[in-house]
Short mmCIF file of C-alpha atoms and ligand atoms in Angstrom, two decimals:
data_model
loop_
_atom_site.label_atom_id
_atom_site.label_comp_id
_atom_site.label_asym_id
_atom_site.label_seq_id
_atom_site.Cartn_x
_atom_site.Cartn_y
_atom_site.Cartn_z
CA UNK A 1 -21.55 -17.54 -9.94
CA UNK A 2 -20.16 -17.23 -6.51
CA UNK A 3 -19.03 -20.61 -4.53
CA UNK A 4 -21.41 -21.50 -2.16
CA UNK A 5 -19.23 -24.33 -0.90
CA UNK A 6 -17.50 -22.82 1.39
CA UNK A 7 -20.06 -20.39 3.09
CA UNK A 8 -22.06 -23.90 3.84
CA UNK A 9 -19.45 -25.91 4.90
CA UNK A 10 -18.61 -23.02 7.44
CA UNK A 11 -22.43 -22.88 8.71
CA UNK A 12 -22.58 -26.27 9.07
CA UNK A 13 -19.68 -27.04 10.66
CA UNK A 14 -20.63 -24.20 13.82
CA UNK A 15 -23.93 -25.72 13.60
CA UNK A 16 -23.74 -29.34 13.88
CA UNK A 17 -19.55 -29.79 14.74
CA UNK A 18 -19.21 -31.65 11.42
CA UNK A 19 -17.63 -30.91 8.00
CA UNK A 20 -20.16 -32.04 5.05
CA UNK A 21 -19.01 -33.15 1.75
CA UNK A 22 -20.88 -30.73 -0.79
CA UNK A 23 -21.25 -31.30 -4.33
CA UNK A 24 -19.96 -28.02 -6.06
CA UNK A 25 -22.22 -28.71 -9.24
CA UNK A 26 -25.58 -28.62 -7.28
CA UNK A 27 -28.21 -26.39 -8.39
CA UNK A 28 -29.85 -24.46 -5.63
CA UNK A 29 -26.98 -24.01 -3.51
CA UNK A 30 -27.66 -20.31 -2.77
CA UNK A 31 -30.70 -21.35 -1.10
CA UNK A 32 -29.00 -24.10 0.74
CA UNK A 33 -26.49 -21.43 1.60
CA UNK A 34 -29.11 -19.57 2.90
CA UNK A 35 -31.07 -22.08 4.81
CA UNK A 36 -27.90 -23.60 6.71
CA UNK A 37 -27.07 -19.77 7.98
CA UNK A 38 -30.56 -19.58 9.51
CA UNK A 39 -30.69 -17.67 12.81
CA UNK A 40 -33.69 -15.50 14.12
CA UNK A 41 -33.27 -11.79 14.63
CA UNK A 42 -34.66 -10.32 17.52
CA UNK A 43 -33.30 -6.33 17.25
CA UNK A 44 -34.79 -4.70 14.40
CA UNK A 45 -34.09 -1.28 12.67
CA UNK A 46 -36.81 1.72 13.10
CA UNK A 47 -37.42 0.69 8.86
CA UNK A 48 -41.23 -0.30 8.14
CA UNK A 49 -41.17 -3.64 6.34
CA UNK A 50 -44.05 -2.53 2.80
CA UNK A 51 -47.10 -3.79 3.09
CA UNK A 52 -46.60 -5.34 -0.45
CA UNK A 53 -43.91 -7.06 0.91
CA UNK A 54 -45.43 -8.89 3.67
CA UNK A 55 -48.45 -9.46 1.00
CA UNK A 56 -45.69 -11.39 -1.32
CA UNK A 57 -44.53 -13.59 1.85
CA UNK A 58 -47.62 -14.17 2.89
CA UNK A 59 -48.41 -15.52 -0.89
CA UNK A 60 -44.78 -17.59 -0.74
CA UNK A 61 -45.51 -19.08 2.57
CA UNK A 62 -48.60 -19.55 1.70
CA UNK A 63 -47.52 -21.83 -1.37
CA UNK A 64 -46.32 -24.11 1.11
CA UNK A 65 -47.46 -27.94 0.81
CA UNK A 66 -50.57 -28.52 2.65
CA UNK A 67 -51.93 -32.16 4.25
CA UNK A 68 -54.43 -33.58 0.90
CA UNK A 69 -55.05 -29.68 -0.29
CA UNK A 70 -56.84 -28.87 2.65
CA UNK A 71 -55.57 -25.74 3.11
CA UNK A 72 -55.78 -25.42 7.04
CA UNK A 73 -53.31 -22.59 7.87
CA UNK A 74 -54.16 -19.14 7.99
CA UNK A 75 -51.77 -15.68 8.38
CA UNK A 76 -52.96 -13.01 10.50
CA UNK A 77 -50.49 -9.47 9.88
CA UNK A 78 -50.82 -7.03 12.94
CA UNK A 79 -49.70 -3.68 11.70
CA UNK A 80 -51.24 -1.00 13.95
CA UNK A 81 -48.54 0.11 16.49
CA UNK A 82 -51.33 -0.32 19.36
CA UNK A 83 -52.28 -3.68 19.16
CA UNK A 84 -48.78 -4.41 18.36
CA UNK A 85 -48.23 -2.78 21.76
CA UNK A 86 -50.98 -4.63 23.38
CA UNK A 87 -49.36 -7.67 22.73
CA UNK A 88 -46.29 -6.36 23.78
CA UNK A 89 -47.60 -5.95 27.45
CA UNK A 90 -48.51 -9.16 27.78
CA UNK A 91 -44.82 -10.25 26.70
CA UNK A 92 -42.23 -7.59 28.65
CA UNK A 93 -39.66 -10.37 28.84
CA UNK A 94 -39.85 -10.31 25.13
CA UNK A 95 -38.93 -6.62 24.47
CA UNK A 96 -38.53 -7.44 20.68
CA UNK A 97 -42.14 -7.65 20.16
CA UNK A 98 -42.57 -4.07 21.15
CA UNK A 99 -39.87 -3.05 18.49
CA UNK A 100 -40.91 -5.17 15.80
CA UNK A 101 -42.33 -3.22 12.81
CA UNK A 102 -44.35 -6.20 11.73
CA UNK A 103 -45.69 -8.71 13.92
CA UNK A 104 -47.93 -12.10 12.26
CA UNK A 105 -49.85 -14.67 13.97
CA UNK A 106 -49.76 -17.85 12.33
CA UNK A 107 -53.30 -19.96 13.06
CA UNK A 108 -54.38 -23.28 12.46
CA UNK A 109 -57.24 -22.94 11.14
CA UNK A 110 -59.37 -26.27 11.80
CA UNK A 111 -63.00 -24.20 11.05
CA UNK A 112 -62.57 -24.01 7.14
CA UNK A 113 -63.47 -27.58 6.49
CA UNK A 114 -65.96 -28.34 8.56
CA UNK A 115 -67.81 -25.25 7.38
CA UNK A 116 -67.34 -26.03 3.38
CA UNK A 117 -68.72 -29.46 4.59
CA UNK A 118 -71.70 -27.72 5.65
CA UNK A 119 -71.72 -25.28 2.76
CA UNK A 120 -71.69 -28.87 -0.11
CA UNK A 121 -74.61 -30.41 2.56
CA UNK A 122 -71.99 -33.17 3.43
CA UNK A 123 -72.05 -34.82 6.81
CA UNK A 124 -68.14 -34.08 8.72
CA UNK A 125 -67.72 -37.10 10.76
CA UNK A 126 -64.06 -35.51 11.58
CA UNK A 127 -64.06 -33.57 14.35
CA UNK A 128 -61.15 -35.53 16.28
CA UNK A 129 -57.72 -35.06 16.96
CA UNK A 130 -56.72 -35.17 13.45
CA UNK A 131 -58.67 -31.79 12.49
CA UNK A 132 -56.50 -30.08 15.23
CA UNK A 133 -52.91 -32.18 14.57
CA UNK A 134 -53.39 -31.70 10.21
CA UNK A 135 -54.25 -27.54 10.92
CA UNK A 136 -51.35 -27.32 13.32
CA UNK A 137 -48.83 -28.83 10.96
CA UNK A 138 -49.95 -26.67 7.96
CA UNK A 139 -49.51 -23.70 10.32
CA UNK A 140 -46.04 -24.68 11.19
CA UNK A 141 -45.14 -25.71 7.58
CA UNK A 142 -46.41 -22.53 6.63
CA UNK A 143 -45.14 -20.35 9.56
CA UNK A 144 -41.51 -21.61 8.37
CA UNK A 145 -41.51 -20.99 4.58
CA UNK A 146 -42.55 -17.89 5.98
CA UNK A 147 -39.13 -17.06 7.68
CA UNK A 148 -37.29 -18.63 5.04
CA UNK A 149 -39.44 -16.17 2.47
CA UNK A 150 -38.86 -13.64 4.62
CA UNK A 151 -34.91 -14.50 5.27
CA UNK A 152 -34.33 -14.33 1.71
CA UNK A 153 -35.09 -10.60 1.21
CA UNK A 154 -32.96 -10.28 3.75
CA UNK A 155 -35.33 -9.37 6.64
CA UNK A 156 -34.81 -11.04 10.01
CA UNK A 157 -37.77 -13.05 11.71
CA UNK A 158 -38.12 -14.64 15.38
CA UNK A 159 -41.38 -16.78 16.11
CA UNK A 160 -43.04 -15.83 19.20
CA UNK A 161 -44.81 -19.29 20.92
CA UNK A 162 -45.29 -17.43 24.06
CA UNK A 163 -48.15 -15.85 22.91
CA UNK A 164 -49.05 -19.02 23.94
CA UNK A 165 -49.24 -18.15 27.45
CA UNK A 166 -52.07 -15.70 26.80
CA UNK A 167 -54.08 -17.63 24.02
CA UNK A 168 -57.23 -16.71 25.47
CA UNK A 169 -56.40 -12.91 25.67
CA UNK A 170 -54.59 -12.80 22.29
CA UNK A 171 -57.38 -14.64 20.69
CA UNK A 172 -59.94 -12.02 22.07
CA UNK A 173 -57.53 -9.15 20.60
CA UNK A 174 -57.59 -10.71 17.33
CA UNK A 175 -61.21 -11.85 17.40
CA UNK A 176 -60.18 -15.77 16.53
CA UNK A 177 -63.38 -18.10 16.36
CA UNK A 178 -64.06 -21.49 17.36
CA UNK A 179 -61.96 -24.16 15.48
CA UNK A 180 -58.81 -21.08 14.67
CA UNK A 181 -56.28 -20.94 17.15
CA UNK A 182 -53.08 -19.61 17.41
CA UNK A 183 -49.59 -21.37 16.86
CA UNK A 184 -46.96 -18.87 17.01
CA UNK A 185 -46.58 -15.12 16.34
CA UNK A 186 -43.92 -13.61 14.50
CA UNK A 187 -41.75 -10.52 14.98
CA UNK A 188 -40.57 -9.18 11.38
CA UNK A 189 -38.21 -6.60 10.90
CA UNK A 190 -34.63 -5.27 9.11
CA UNK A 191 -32.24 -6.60 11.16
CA UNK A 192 -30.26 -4.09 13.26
CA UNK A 193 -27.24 -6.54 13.79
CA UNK A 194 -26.39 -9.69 11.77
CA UNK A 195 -26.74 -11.99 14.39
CA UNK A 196 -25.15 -15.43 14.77
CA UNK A 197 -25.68 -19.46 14.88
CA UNK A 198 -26.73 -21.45 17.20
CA UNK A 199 -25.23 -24.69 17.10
CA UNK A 200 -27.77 -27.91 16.96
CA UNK A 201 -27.41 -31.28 18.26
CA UNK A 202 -25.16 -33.66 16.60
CA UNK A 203 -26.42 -34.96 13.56
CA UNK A 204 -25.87 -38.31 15.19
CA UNK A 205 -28.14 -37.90 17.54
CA UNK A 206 -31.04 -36.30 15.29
CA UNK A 207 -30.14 -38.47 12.10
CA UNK A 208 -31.39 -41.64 12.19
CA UNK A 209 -30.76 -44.42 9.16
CA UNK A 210 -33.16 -47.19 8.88
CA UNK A 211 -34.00 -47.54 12.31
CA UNK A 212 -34.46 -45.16 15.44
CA UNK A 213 -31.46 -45.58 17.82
CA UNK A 214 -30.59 -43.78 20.95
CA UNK A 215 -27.07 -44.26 21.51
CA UNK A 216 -25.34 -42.87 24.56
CA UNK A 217 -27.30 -39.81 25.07
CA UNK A 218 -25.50 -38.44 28.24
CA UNK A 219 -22.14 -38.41 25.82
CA UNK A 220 -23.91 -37.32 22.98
CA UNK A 221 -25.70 -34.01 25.04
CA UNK A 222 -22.70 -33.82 27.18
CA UNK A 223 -20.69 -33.33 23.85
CA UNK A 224 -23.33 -31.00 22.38
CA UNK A 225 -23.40 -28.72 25.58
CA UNK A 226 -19.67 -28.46 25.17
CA UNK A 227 -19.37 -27.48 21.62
CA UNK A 228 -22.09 -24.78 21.80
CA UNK A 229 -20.72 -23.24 24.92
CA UNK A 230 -17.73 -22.75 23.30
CA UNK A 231 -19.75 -19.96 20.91
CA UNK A 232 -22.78 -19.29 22.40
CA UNK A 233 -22.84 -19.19 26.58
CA UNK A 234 -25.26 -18.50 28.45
CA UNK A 235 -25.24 -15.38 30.23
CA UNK A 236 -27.51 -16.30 32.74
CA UNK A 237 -29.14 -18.99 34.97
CA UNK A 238 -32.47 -19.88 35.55
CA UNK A 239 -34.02 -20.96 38.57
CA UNK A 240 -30.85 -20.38 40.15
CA UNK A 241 -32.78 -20.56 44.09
CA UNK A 242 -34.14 -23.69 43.35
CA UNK A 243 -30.99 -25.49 41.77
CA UNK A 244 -28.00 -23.47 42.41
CA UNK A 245 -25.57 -21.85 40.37
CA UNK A 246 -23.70 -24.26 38.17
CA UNK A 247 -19.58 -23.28 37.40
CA UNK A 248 -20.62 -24.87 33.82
CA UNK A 249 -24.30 -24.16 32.29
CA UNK A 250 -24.97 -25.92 28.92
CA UNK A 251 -27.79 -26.26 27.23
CA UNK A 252 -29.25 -29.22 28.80
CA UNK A 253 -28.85 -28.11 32.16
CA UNK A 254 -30.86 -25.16 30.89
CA UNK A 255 -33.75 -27.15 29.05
CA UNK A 256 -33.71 -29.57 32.14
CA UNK A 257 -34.30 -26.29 34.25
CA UNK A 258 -36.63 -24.55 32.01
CA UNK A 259 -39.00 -27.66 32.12
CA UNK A 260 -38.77 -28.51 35.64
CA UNK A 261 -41.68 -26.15 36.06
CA UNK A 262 -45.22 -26.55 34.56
CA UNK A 263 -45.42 -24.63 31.38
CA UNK A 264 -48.82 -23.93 30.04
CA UNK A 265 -50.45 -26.30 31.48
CA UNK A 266 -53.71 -24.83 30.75
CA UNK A 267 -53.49 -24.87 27.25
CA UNK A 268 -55.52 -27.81 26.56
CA UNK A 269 -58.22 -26.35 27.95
CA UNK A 270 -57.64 -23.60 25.74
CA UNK A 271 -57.70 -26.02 22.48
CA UNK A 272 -61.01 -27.82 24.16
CA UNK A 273 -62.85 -24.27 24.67
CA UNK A 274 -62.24 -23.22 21.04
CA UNK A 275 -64.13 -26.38 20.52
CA UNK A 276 -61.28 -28.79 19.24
CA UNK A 277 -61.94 -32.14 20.04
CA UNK A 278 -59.15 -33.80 21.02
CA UNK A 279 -59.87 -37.82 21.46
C1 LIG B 301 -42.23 -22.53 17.19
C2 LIG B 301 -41.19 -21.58 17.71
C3 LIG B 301 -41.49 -20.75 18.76
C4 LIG B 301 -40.57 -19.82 19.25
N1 LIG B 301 -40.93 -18.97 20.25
C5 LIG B 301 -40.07 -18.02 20.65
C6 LIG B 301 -40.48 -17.04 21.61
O1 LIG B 301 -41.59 -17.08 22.14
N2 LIG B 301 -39.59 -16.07 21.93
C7 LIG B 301 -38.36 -15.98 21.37
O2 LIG B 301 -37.63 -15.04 21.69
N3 LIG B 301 -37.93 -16.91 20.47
C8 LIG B 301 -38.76 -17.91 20.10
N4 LIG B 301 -38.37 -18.81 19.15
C9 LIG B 301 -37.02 -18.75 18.57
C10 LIG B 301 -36.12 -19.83 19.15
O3 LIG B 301 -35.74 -19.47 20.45
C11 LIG B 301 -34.92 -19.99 18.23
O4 LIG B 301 -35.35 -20.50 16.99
C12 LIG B 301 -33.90 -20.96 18.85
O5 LIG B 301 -33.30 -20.36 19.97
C13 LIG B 301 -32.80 -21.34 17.89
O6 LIG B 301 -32.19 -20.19 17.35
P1 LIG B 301 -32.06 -20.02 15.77
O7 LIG B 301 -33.44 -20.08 15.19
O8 LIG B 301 -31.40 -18.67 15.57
O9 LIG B 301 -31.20 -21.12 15.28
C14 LIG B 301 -39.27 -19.77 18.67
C15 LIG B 301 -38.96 -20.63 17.61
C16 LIG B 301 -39.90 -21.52 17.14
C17 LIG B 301 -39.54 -22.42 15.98
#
């Protein structure tokens, strides 16, 4: 049995900046091992991923746990190299949709229920925010034991939200109905390079014991930026004519730029005209 100890320790020390104390005798540490060395892959090689394959991650993510058995997520595989391109277009900043051999959409499906309501003659006095937030959560839940799935056969995954930015188009591509909208996509492929990373935010600052506290964020972020430009720079700027060019660019400078203009602001009315009700 190999020692997963070490490989753990290592990934979670880049990631978070902190050595954890690991009990050797665990069970299940390969999949901890696995899990802590997360990163998303976004070169693939020219390999198809089977068609069985996908069929047994979509069954793993798929046995996911779902908000009281209601079973509100729903996996849409894109195959055919046209739409794939289709999508593609809509996305050139994101080149590794075009390559991927695979690509999923991952939908919240908020329709189901209401409609087996009306198949069992039972009123569905429901149709609030709740029906969106509980299909949206079983998406992600399910979206994500899809990458893990998928990370343990060792294929490499990267969600795609900005599909986001097109939901109407995308939706018409895919033929979604009222009540099924899209949450992510995902790019799935054999990863052409082994990638790296990223470090997180100190688990002081996203750990919380027995009560929420917010102590000294400026250090805290200011600390984080540091220790994650140390392995993973940027290599470039945004909005660089509106804000300058900085002589140090952490993350925070670049999350503070990237939201300092309106991002999909119309996709509420997106939600509202696939007939979610959101109040
Ligand atoms: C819900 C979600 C949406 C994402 N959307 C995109 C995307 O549109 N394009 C992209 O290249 N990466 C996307 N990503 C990948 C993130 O950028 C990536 O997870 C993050 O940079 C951290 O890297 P890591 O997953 O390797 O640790 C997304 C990730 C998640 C969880």
């Amino acid at each position: 049995m190999p020692d997963f100890v070490p490989s753990i320790q290592t990934a979670l020390s880049e990631r978070f900046g902190e050595r954890l104390e690991i009990d050797a005798d665990l069970s299940g540490l390969d999949e901890l091992a696995r899990i802590a060395a997360h990163r998303v892959h976004r070169r693939y090689l020219a390999r198809e991923v089977a068609p069985d394959l996908l069929r047994l991650l979509c069954a793993c993510a798929l046995s996911a746990p779902s908000k009281s058995d209601l079973q509100q997520a729903d996996i849409l595989i894109v195959r055919e190299r046209s739409k794939i391109q289709a999508i593609a277009e809509l996305l050139p900043e994101m080149p590794w949709v075009r390559e991927a051999p695979a690509f999923l959409v991952f939908l919240a499906n908020g329709r189901r229920l209401p409609q087996i309501s009306g198949l069992r003659g039972k009123p569905f006095p429901n149709d609030h925010l709740d029906l969106f937030f509980n299909a949206t959560v079983d998406a992600a839940i399910v979206m994500t034991t899809f990458l893990h799935a998928a990370e343990a056969v060792g294929l490499g995954c990267c969600p795609i939200s900005v599909i986001r930015d097109h939901a109407a188009t995308i939706s018409k591509m895919i033929a979604l109905p009222e009540k099924v909208i899209p949450i992510a996509g995902m790019c799935v492929g054999w990863p052409a390079e082994a990638g790296g990373i990223t470090p997180r935010l100190s688990l002081s600052t996203t750990v919380h014991m027995e009560r929420f506290t917010e102590n000294d964020l400026a250090s805290m972020v200011d600390a984080y930026d540091r220790r994650r430009a140390a392995t993973r720079p940027y290599r470039s700027q945004r909005e660089t004519k509106r804000f300058g060019h900085r002589d140090f660019y952490g993350w925070s400078e670049d999350k503070a730029r990237q939201y300092s203009v309106p991002l999909r602001a119309d996709f509420g009315a997106f939600v509202r005209a696939k007939d979610f009700h959101l109040d």
